[in-house]
Short mmCIF file of C-alpha atoms in Angstrom, two decimals:
data_model
loop_
_atom_site.label_atom_id
_atom_site.label_comp_id
_atom_site.label_asym_id
_atom_site.label_seq_id
_atom_site.Cartn_x
_atom_site.Cartn_y
_atom_site.Cartn_z
CA UNK A 1 35.53 -60.03 30.47
CA UNK A 2 33.77 -58.88 33.62
CA UNK A 3 37.09 -58.53 35.46
CA UNK A 4 38.51 -56.40 32.61
CA UNK A 5 35.41 -54.21 32.59
CA UNK A 6 35.75 -53.67 36.34
CA UNK A 7 39.42 -52.78 35.95
CA UNK A 8 38.56 -50.26 33.21
CA UNK A 9 35.92 -48.61 35.42
CA UNK A 10 38.29 -48.44 38.39
CA UNK A 11 41.11 -47.00 36.27
CA UNK A 12 38.78 -44.40 34.78
CA UNK A 13 37.58 -43.44 38.26
CA UNK A 14 41.17 -42.94 39.45
CA UNK A 15 42.01 -40.96 36.30
CA UNK A 16 39.04 -38.60 36.63
CA UNK A 17 39.51 -38.19 40.37
CA UNK A 18 43.13 -37.22 39.76
CA UNK A 19 42.04 -34.47 37.34
CA UNK A 20 39.36 -33.14 39.70
CA UNK A 21 41.68 -33.13 42.71
CA UNK A 22 44.26 -31.18 40.68
CA UNK A 23 41.67 -28.49 40.00
CA UNK A 24 40.91 -28.34 43.72
CA UNK A 25 44.59 -27.87 44.55
CA UNK A 26 45.03 -31.32 46.14
CA UNK A 27 48.17 -32.01 44.13
CA UNK A 28 49.58 -34.91 46.17
CA UNK A 29 46.23 -36.69 46.13
CA UNK A 30 45.93 -35.99 42.42
CA UNK A 31 49.29 -37.64 41.86
CA UNK A 32 48.27 -40.66 43.93
CA UNK A 33 45.13 -41.32 41.89
CA UNK A 34 46.79 -40.66 38.54
CA UNK A 35 49.50 -43.17 39.47
CA UNK A 36 46.85 -45.70 40.51
CA UNK A 37 45.27 -45.25 37.09
CA UNK A 38 48.66 -45.68 35.41
CA UNK A 39 49.30 -48.95 37.26
CA UNK A 40 45.92 -50.33 36.21
CA UNK A 41 46.35 -49.30 32.58
CA UNK A 42 49.77 -50.96 32.56
CA UNK A 43 48.13 -54.20 33.71
CA UNK A 44 45.65 -53.89 30.84
CA UNK A 45 48.39 -52.95 28.32
CA UNK A 46 46.24 -49.94 27.36
CA UNK A 47 48.97 -47.87 25.70
CA UNK A 48 46.88 -44.78 24.84
CA UNK A 49 45.59 -44.54 28.42
CA UNK A 50 49.08 -45.13 29.81
CA UNK A 51 50.12 -42.04 27.86
CA UNK A 52 47.17 -40.02 29.15
CA UNK A 53 47.94 -41.05 32.73
CA UNK A 54 51.56 -39.99 32.34
CA UNK A 55 50.39 -36.68 30.90
CA UNK A 56 48.23 -36.08 33.97
CA UNK A 57 51.07 -37.05 36.30
CA UNK A 58 53.35 -34.57 34.53
CA UNK A 59 50.71 -31.84 34.98
CA UNK A 60 50.76 -32.41 38.74
CA UNK A 61 54.53 -32.78 39.01
CA UNK A 62 55.17 -29.36 37.45
CA UNK A 63 52.91 -27.85 40.11
CA UNK A 64 54.98 -29.54 42.81
CA UNK A 65 58.21 -28.22 41.31
CA UNK A 66 59.42 -31.78 40.59
CA UNK A 67 60.81 -30.67 37.27
CA UNK A 68 63.09 -33.60 36.40
CA UNK A 69 60.27 -36.06 37.06
CA UNK A 70 57.83 -33.86 35.15
CA UNK A 71 60.16 -33.77 32.14
CA UNK A 72 60.50 -37.55 32.19
CA UNK A 73 56.76 -38.21 32.42
CA UNK A 74 55.88 -35.59 29.79
CA UNK A 75 58.52 -36.89 27.38
CA UNK A 76 57.12 -40.41 27.72
CA UNK A 77 53.53 -39.16 27.37
CA UNK A 78 54.49 -37.36 24.14
CA UNK A 79 56.31 -40.45 22.83
CA UNK A 80 53.29 -42.66 23.48
CA UNK A 81 50.91 -40.15 21.92
CA UNK A 82 53.01 -39.95 18.78
CA UNK A 83 53.33 -43.75 18.70
CA UNK A 84 49.52 -44.04 18.82
CA UNK A 85 49.05 -41.62 15.96
CA UNK A 86 48.88 -38.35 17.89
CA UNK A 87 46.56 -38.77 20.87
CA UNK A 88 44.44 -35.73 21.72
CA UNK A 89 46.36 -34.87 24.89
CA UNK A 90 49.63 -34.18 23.02
CA UNK A 91 49.09 -30.41 22.90
CA UNK A 92 48.50 -30.41 26.66
CA UNK A 93 51.76 -32.31 27.13
CA UNK A 94 53.59 -29.66 25.10
CA UNK A 95 52.00 -26.98 27.32
CA UNK A 96 53.30 -28.80 30.40
CA UNK A 97 56.78 -28.95 28.90
CA UNK A 98 56.56 -25.20 28.24
CA UNK A 99 55.61 -24.54 31.86
CA UNK A 100 58.37 -26.86 33.07
CA UNK A 101 60.94 -25.01 30.95
CA UNK A 102 59.72 -21.65 32.27
CA UNK A 103 60.25 -22.86 35.85
CA UNK A 104 63.77 -23.88 34.85
CA UNK A 105 64.23 -20.33 33.50
CA UNK A 106 64.66 -21.73 30.01
CA UNK A 107 62.15 -19.36 28.49
CA UNK A 108 63.51 -19.74 24.94
CA UNK A 109 62.88 -23.47 25.19
CA UNK A 110 59.50 -22.73 26.77
CA UNK A 111 58.52 -20.59 23.79
CA UNK A 112 59.32 -23.44 21.40
CA UNK A 113 57.18 -25.92 23.38
CA UNK A 114 54.29 -23.45 23.63
CA UNK A 115 54.41 -22.86 19.88
CA UNK A 116 54.33 -26.63 19.37
CA UNK A 117 51.17 -26.73 21.50
CA UNK A 118 49.57 -24.08 19.29
CA UNK A 119 50.63 -25.91 16.13
CA UNK A 120 49.33 -29.24 17.45
CA UNK A 121 45.96 -27.69 18.22
CA UNK A 122 45.80 -26.24 14.72
CA UNK A 123 46.88 -29.55 13.17
CA UNK A 124 44.04 -31.36 14.90
CA UNK A 125 41.54 -28.72 13.83
CA UNK A 126 40.79 -28.15 17.48
CA UNK A 127 40.02 -24.45 17.77
CA UNK A 128 39.76 -24.68 21.56
CA UNK A 129 43.02 -26.65 21.87
CA UNK A 130 44.80 -24.10 19.69
CA UNK A 131 43.39 -21.26 21.82
CA UNK A 132 44.58 -22.93 25.03
CA UNK A 133 48.02 -23.25 23.46
CA UNK A 134 47.91 -19.53 22.69
CA UNK A 135 47.09 -18.84 26.35
CA UNK A 136 50.24 -20.67 27.41
CA UNK A 137 52.29 -19.05 24.63
CA UNK A 138 51.03 -15.64 25.76
CA UNK A 139 52.19 -16.36 29.30
CA UNK A 140 55.63 -17.44 28.08
CA UNK A 141 55.98 -14.34 25.87
CA UNK A 142 55.02 -12.18 28.84
CA UNK A 143 57.81 -13.77 30.88
CA UNK A 144 60.19 -13.08 27.99
CA UNK A 145 59.22 -9.40 28.00
CA UNK A 146 57.48 -9.59 24.61
CA UNK A 147 54.44 -7.77 25.95
CA UNK A 148 52.90 -6.95 22.57
CA UNK A 149 53.21 -10.55 21.44
CA UNK A 150 51.75 -11.75 24.72
CA UNK A 151 48.78 -9.39 24.44
CA UNK A 152 48.06 -10.56 20.91
CA UNK A 153 48.16 -14.25 21.79
CA UNK A 154 46.00 -13.80 24.88
CA UNK A 155 43.45 -11.65 23.07
CA UNK A 156 43.14 -14.29 20.34
CA UNK A 157 42.77 -17.02 22.94
CA UNK A 158 40.06 -15.16 24.85
CA UNK A 159 38.11 -14.34 21.70
CA UNK A 160 37.86 -18.06 20.90
CA UNK A 161 37.30 -19.34 24.44
CA UNK A 162 34.71 -16.80 25.57
CA UNK A 163 31.80 -18.63 23.94
CA UNK A 164 33.27 -22.14 23.84
CA UNK A 165 34.97 -23.03 27.15
CA UNK A 166 34.17 -21.02 30.32
CA UNK A 167 36.93 -22.63 32.38
CA UNK A 168 39.69 -21.99 29.88
CA UNK A 169 38.32 -18.50 29.20
CA UNK A 170 38.67 -17.74 32.92
CA UNK A 171 42.24 -19.07 32.88
CA UNK A 172 43.07 -16.94 29.84
CA UNK A 173 41.59 -13.90 31.59
CA UNK A 174 43.74 -14.66 34.65
CA UNK A 175 46.85 -15.01 32.49
CA UNK A 176 46.03 -11.71 30.80
CA UNK A 177 45.80 -10.09 34.25
CA UNK A 178 49.24 -11.42 35.17
CA UNK A 179 50.64 -10.25 31.82
CA UNK A 180 49.36 -6.72 32.49
CA UNK A 181 50.94 -6.82 35.95
CA UNK A 182 54.30 -7.95 34.56
CA UNK A 183 54.12 -5.01 32.17
CA UNK A 184 53.35 -2.61 35.02
CA UNK A 185 49.77 -1.92 33.88
CA UNK A 186 48.30 -2.32 37.34
CA UNK A 187 44.83 -0.88 36.74
CA UNK A 188 44.16 -3.16 33.78
CA UNK A 189 45.65 -6.07 35.75
CA UNK A 190 43.33 -5.45 38.70
CA UNK A 191 40.24 -5.22 36.48
CA UNK A 192 40.93 -8.50 34.69
CA UNK A 193 42.03 -10.18 37.91
CA UNK A 194 38.68 -9.50 39.56
CA UNK A 195 36.80 -10.67 36.48
CA UNK A 196 38.84 -13.88 36.50
CA UNK A 197 38.36 -14.30 40.25
CA UNK A 198 34.59 -14.19 39.88
CA UNK A 199 34.59 -16.76 37.09
CA UNK A 200 37.09 -19.11 38.76
CA UNK A 201 35.18 -18.95 42.05
CA UNK A 202 31.97 -19.92 40.27
CA UNK A 203 33.79 -22.83 38.63
CA UNK A 204 35.37 -23.97 41.90
CA UNK A 205 38.84 -23.76 40.35
CA UNK A 206 40.69 -23.51 43.66
CA UNK A 207 44.20 -24.12 42.27
CA UNK A 208 43.85 -21.34 39.71
CA UNK A 209 42.55 -19.00 42.43
CA UNK A 210 45.57 -19.72 44.61
CA UNK A 211 47.86 -18.63 41.78
CA UNK A 212 45.75 -15.76 40.48
CA UNK A 213 48.28 -13.13 41.60
CA UNK A 214 51.42 -15.27 41.28
CA UNK A 215 53.39 -13.59 38.52
CA UNK A 216 55.81 -16.52 38.26
CA UNK A 217 52.97 -18.88 37.34
CA UNK A 218 51.56 -19.80 33.93
#
């Protein structure tokens, strides 16, 4: 029992470190620790946590542009979530698949995955999760050139996140800035970009800051 408890603590430490390193922009290190967590959870036959680890690995792989590997990990994470009755990270996995599809220039496919993320958040009754899905959907619609649809999704997301999740609110503000820029509304883009920069700097969200003006990013 003591050995299992130690393994659980070590796996959790690797899992959380992987998430934090991702936020800091240390993507390779994030992958290393998420994979360490995955190996430990496999040894414990902890299926739900295996799925969560694969979800986190997919999140990092899409950042590295390793799209085939990302697709494989995200597909398996989704399968395990569904097998376990719909684990809470499933909407995030759908968001990753949407971002992966956008990088492959399959924006129609990306829209379908982003909508699934919104629907999953709504199904779970998770207002914040649904709002985060709308942030991703807004980014995808912006890439598609549906600027009105993008603005609507992002406005809805920000209205929910403003008083509930400062980090995700800052990310939605950043996405709104990029959407304005894609539309050619440079003054509005600059205003929201600086607001997002201030919030993300306070949060220490280095990876989001790196991509703040990257119009290809979601």
